[in-house]
Structures are given as C-alpha cells and as structure tokens.
Coordinates of C-alpha atoms in Angstrom, one line a residue:
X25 CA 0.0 0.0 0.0
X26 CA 1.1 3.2 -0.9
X27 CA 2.6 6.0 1.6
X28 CA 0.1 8.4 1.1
X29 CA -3.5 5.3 0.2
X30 CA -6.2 6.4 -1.4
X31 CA -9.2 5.9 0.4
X32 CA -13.1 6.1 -0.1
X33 CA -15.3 7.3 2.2
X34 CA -18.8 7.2 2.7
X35 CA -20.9 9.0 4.8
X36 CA -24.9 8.6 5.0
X37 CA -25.9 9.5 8.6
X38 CA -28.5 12.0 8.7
X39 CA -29.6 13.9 5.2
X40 CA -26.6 13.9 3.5
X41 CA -25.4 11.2 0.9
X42 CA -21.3 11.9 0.8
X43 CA -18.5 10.4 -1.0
X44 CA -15.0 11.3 -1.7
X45 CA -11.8 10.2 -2.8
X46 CA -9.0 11.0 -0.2
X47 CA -4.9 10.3 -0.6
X48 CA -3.0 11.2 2.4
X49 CA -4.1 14.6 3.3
X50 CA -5.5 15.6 0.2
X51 CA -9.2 15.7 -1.6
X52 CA -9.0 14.4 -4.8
X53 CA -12.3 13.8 -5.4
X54 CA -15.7 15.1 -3.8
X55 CA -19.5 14.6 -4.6
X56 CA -22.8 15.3 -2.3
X57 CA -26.3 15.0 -2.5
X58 CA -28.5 17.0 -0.1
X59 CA -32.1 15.8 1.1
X60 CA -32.7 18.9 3.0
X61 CA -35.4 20.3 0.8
X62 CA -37.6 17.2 1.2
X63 CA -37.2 17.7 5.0
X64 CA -37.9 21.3 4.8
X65 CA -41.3 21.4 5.0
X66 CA -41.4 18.8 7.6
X67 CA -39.7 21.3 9.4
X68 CA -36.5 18.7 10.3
X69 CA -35.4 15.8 9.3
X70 CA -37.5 12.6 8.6
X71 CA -35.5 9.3 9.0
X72 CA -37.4 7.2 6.5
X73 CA -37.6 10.3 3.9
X74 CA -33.3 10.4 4.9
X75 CA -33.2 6.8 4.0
X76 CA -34.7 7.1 1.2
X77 CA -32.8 9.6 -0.6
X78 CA -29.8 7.9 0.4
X79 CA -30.4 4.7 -1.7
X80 CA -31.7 6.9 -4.8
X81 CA -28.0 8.9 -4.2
X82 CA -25.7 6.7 -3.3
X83 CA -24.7 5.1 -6.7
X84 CA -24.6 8.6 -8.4
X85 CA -22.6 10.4 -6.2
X86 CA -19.9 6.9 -6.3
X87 CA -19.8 7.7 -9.9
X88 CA -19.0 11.7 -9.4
X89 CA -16.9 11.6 -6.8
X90 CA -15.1 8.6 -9.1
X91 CA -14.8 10.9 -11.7
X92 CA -13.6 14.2 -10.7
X93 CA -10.7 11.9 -8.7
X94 CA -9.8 10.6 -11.9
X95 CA -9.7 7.0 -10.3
X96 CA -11.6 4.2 -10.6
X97 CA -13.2 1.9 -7.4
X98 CA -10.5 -0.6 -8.3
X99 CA -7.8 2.0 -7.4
X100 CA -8.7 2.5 -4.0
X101 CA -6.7 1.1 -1.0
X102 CA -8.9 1.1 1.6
X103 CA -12.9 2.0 2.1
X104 CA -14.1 3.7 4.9
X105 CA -17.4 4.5 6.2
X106 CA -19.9 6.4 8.8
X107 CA -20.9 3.6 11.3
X108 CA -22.2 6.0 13.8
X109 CA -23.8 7.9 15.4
X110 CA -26.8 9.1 13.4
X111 CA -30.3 7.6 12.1
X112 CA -30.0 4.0 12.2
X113 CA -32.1 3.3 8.7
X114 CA -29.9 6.4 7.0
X115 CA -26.6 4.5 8.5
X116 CA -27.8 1.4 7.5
X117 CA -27.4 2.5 3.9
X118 CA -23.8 3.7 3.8
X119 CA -22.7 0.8 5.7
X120 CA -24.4 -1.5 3.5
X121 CA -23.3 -0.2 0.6
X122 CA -19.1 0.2 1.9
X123 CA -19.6 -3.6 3.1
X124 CA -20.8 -4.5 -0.7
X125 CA -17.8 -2.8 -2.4
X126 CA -15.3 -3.9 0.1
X127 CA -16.1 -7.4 -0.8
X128 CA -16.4 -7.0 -4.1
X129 CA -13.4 -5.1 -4.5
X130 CA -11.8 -7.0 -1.9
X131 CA -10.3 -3.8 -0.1
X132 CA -10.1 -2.9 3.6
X133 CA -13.1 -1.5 5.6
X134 CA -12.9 0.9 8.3
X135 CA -16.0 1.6 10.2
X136 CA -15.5 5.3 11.2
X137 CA -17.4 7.7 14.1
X138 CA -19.1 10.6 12.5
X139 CA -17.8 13.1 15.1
X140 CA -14.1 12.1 15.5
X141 CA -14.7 12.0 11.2
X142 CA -15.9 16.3 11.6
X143 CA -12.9 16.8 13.5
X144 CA -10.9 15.0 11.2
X145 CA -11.7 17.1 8.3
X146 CA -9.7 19.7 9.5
X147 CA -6.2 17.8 8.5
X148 CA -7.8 18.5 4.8
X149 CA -7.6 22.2 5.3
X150 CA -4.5 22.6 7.5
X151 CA -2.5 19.3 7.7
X152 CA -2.1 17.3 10.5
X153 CA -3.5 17.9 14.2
X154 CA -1.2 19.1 16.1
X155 CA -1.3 16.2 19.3
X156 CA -3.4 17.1 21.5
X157 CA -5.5 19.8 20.1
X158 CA -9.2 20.5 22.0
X159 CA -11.5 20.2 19.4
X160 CA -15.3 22.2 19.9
X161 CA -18.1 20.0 17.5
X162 CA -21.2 21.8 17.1
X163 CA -23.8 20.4 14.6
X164 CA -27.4 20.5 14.0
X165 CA -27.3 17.4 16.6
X166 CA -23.9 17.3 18.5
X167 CA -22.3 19.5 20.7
X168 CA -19.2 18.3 22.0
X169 CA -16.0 19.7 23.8
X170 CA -13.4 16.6 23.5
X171 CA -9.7 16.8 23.4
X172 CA -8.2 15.0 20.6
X173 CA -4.1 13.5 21.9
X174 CA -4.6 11.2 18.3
X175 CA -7.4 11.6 15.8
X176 CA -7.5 8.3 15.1
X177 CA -7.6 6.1 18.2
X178 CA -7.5 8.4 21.4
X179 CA -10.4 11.0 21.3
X180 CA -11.5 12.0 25.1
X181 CA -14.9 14.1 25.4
X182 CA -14.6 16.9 28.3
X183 CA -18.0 17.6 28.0
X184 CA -21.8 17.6 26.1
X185 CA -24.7 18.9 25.6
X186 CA -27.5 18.0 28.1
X187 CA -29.9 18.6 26.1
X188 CA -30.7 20.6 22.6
X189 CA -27.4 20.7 20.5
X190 CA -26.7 24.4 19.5
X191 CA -28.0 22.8 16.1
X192 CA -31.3 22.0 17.7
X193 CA -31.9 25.5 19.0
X194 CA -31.5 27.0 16.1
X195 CA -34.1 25.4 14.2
X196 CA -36.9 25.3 17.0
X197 CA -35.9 29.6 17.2
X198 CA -36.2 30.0 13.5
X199 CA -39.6 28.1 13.9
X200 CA -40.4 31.1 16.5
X201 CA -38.9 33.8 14.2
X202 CA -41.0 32.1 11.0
X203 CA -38.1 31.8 9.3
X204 CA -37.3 29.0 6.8
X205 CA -35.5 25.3 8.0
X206 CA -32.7 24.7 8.3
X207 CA -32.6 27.4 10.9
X208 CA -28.5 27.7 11.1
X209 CA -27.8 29.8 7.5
X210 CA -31.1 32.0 7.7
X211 CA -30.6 33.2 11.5
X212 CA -27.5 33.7 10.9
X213 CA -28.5 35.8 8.0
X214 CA -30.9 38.0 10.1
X215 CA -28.3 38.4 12.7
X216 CA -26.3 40.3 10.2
X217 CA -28.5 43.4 10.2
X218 CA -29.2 42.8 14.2
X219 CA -28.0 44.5 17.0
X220 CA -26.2 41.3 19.3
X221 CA -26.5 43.6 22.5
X222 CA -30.2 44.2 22.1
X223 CA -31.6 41.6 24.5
X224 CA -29.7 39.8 27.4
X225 CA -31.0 36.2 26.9
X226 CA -29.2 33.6 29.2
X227 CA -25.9 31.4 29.1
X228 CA -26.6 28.1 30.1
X229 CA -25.0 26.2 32.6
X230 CA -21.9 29.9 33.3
X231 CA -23.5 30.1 36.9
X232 CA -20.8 29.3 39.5
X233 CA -22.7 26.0 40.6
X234 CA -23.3 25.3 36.9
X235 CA -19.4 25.4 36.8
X236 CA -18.2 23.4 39.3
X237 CA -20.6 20.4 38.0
X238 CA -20.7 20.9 34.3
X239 CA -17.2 22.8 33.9
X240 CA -17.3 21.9 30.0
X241 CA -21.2 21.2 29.4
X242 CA -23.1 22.8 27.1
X243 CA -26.9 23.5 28.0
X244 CA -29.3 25.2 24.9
X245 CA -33.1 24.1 26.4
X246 CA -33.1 27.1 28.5
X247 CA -31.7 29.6 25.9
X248 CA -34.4 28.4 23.5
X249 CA -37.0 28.6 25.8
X250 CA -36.3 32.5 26.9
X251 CA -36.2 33.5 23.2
X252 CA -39.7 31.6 22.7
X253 CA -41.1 33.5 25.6
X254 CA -39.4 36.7 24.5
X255 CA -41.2 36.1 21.4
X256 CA -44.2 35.4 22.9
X257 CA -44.4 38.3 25.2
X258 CA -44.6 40.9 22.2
X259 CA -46.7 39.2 20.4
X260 CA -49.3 39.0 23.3
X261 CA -48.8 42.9 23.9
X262 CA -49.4 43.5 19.8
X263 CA -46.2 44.5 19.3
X264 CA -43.4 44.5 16.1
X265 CA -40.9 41.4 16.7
X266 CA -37.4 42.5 15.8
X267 CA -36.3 39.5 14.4
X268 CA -32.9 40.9 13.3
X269 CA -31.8 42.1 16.8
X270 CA -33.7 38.3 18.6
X271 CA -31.2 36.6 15.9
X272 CA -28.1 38.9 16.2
X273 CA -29.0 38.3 20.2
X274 CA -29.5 34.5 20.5
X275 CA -26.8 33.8 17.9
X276 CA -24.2 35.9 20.6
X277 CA -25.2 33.9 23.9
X278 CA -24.9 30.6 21.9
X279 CA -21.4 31.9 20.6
X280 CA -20.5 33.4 24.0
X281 CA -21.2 30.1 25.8
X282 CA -19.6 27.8 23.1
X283 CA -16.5 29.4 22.8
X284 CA -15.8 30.7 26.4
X285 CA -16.0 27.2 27.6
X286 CA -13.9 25.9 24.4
X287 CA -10.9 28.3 25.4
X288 CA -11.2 27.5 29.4
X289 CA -10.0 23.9 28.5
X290 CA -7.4 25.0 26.5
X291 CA -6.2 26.8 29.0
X292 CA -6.4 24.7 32.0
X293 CA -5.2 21.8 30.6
X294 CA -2.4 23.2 29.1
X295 CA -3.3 23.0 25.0
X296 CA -2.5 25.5 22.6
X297 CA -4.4 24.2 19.6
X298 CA -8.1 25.1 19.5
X299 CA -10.5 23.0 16.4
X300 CA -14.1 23.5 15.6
X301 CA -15.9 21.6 13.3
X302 CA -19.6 20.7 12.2
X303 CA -22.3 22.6 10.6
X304 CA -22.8 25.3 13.1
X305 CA -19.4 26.4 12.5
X306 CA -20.5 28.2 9.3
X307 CA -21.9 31.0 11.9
X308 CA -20.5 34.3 11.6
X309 CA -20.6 35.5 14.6
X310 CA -19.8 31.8 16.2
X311 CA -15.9 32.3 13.8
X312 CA -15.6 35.5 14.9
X313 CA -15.9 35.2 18.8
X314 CA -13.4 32.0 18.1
X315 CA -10.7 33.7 16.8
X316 CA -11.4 37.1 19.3
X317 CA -10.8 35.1 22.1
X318 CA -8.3 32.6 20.9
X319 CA -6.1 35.4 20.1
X320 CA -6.4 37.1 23.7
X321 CA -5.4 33.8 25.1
X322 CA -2.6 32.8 22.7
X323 CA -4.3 29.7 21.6
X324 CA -3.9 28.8 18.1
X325 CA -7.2 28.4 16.3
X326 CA -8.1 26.0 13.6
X327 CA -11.4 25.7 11.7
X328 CA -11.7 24.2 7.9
X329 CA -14.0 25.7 5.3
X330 CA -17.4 25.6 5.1
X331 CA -17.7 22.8 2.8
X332 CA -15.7 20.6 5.0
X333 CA -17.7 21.3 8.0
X334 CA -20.9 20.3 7.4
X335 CA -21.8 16.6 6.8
X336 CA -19.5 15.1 3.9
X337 CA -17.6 12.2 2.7
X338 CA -14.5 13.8 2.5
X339 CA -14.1 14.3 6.4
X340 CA -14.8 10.1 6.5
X341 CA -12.4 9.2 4.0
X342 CA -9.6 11.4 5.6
X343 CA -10.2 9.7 8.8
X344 CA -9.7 6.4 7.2
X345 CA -6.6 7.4 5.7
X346 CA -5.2 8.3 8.7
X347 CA -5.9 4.6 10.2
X348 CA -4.8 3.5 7.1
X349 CA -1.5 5.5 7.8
X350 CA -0.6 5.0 11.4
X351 CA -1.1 0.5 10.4
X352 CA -4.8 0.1 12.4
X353 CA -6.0 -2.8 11.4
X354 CA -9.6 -2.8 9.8
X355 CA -13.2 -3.4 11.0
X356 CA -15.0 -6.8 11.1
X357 CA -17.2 -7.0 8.1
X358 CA -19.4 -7.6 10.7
X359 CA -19.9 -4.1 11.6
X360 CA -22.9 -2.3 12.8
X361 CA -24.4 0.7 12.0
X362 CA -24.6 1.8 15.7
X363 CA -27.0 4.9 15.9
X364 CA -25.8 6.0 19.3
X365 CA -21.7 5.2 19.2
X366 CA -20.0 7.1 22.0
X367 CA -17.7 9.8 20.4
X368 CA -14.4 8.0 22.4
X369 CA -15.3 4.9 20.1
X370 CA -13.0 6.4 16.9
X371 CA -13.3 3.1 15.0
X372 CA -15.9 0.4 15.0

C-alpha cells in the first residue's frame, strides 16, 4: 500500500449522501447529495424520507466523486465508512453499501465515528492535528467539547450537551422567528443586520454551581426557551418582533457560551491548539468570537472551510486514511451501524 493510500469514504448518517476520494491529506475527489429540501417542509429531518434519498443517491454520487478523482473503485486502497452515530435506517445505507464494495473489491473497511470524522476534516484544510488539540463540534445534533491526543484512536470528550445541541436551538428559534428550515444559514443571516447587545437572553450552565458540575457542558433548552417567551411576550402585547436584533442576540449567547467554555479547557489543561468543526461552524458571529478570544489567550485556532464542515464524505475518507497511515487494522465486516456510538469509540 502506498505511503500516502487512497481511500473512499462514505458518509450517509442523517440527510446527507457523501463520498469522496482521499490520498493522504488531500481531496482528490468530492460529490454530495443534499435531502434537505424534502425535510424542509417537515420542518427537520424525517428518517425514512433520509433513507430514502440515500439509496436513490448513493450510486450517483460513487460515480461523481469517481470521476472528478480521476480513479476508478478498483484504485482505492482502503474503504471507509460512517458507522455511527446518526439515524439507524440512514446509517444502515452507507454501511451496507461500503460492506458490498469492500467485498467486491476486496479492499479494507474501516467503520468510522461521524464526530471524530468532523474533527478530522480539518487535516484537509490545514495538515495534521497538532497532538493534543481541543476540538469544539457543534452540529445540528452534537455539541461536544473533547480533546483530541490522536485523531484516530484516542479522542477523550470533556464535555456535552445536556440537552438541545446548539443545532437543535437553532431550528426550534427560527420556527419562533418564521423563518425557513434549516434554521443555522437563515438566523445567521438576520443576525447580520441585528444588534447582538439588544436583549440579554441567558448562558446556560456559566452560573458558579453550573461550573463546578458541568465545567465543559453545554446547555441550549433554556436559551431556547427565553427567546420563545421573549417572542411570545410581544406578540401577546401587539407589538413588532425585531427578528434581526432576537437573531443577532441569540446567535451571541450561543457563541459566548460555546466558545468561552472551548478556550477555558485549553487553557487549564495546558493545550495550545483550539478545532471547531460541524455545521454550526458556518456561523458568523460563532468564527468571529473564536478567533477574538483565541487570540487574547494565545491559543492557536483551527477551523476548515465551510464545505468541509458540514456533513460530507471527505471528512470520513480522511479519517480512514489516517488509520490507514498509522497501520490500524480494519473493522469486522461484521460491523454495525450503531445509531448512538459514543464519540471516544473512533473506529468500529
């Protein structure tokens, strides 16, 4: 096998269909198929609608991303693939599929976790992680603090949501505001002609007991829940919502909250490399706050483009290739698609 292997990933767990061609470090091939529009006026995502799309995508996109690498499936080294977490049925299809090639092909399969896979999409961008890096993962269902000492075998979470992901809130406060799903571009949007200062909604889990027993938590039920009776509250007394200045304001305590507790573990335990990853990352105000305060405390911030960091195949393939680099052995052709895999599990 070659130095720098080419390897396939997959990825099919939520409403997404990914695949890409990876060698080494580098994207040589990319495609992506997007069910969000049939979800859209659901209002968020339907797992048999996900699954569905996935089966009708996943042969076209293997023939894309096939062609703008320039390679064909017999060229690739190893396979790897989302085993988890995510929607079981929309798992079930990547998994499926990456087991069917990998025999046919008679290649390696690496069963991959989604989350370790968002941070991993970084070493596209920017090379390799520096070892250890703390990496912040905020996506339309995840929000995880986790130090990273290697990407692919020793990922340690610090801390979690306990209960909406940041991802979460956003849609159910665009839902409030009447603006369109996905909730994540179109606040952020707003926010842009808001005034961030205007209302004083809440940071979840900053009190001083919050602290001592959720140090690196993330908490977004509460947050939601003030902006909906915000809402509410004008509404009831017949007057205009500002949704510019709600947006500009929720975006900043979701940003304030994310990103002060992201740099307090880089700085008590000692790390000077700072990652965020996953679709919430696309935030303007959440990039903006990151590199603020990562410059006023030295720390060195890394975040890959947009592209990368919402759900793709190239993030899965580059975390295969990094297995496939350091000499892990592959999964059991046996593997699941496990819906709930814990994020320390890099490799199923």
């Amino acid at each position: 096998m070659a130095d720098q292997p080419l390897v396939l990933g997959i990825e099919s767990s939520c409403d997404e269909t990914g695949v890409a061609f990876v060698r080494g470090t580098t994207l040589v091939g990319d495609a992506l198929a997007s069910s969000v529009d049939e979800h859209a006026r659901f209002g968020g995502v339907v797992p048999e609608v996900a699954s569905r799309a996935h089966l009708e995508s996943i042969i076209p996109m293997l023939e894309r991303a096939s062609a703008e690498a320039g390679h064909d499936l017999d060229d690739v080294d190893a396979i790897a693939v989302t085993s988890g977490p995510g929607l079981a049925g929309a798992l079930m299809v990547g998994v499926a599929s990456a087991k069917a090639l990998a025999l046919c092909l008679d290649k390696p399969l690496y069963g991959v976790n989604h989350l370790a896979a968002h941070v991993c999409a970084d070493v596209l961008d920017h090379g390799p992680l520096p070892e250890p890096t703390v990496a912040l993962l905020v996506s339309g269902g995840h929000t995880n603090l986790l130090v990273v000492r290697d990407i692919a075998s020793d990922v340690e979470e610090l801390g979690s949501t306990i209960d909406d992901a940041a991802g979460e809130a956003y849609d159910k406060v665009a839902r409030v505001l009447g603006l369109p799903y996905p909730g994540g571009p179109h606040i952020d949007q707003a926010a842009r002609e808001g005034d961030p200062e205007a209302i004083a909604f809440p940071r979840g889990l900053t009190s001083r007991k919050d602290m001592e027993r959720h140090r690196f938590d993330y908490s977004f039920s509460g947050l939601k829940t003030a902006v909906v009776r915000w809402v509410e509250a004008r509404e009831r007394a017949g007057e205009q919502v500002p949704v510019n200045d709600v947006a500009a304001s929720f975006s900043r305590a979701v940003a304030d909250v994310l990103t002060r507790k992201a740099v307090l573990a880089c700085t008590e335990l000692g790390i000077s490399d700072l990652q965020i990853g996953g679709g919430v990352t696309a935030n303007s105000q959440l990039r903006a706050m990151a590199e603020e305060r990562c410059a006023e405390a030295g720390i060195r911030l890394r975040v890959p483009r947009i592209r990368l960091c919402t759900d793709n195949g190239a993030m899965v393939a580059a975390l295969g290739s990094q297995m496939v680099m350091r000499g892990l052995p592959p999964s059991d052709l046996a593997l699941p698609a496990d819906s709930s895999m814990p994020v320390a599990t890099v490799q199923a």
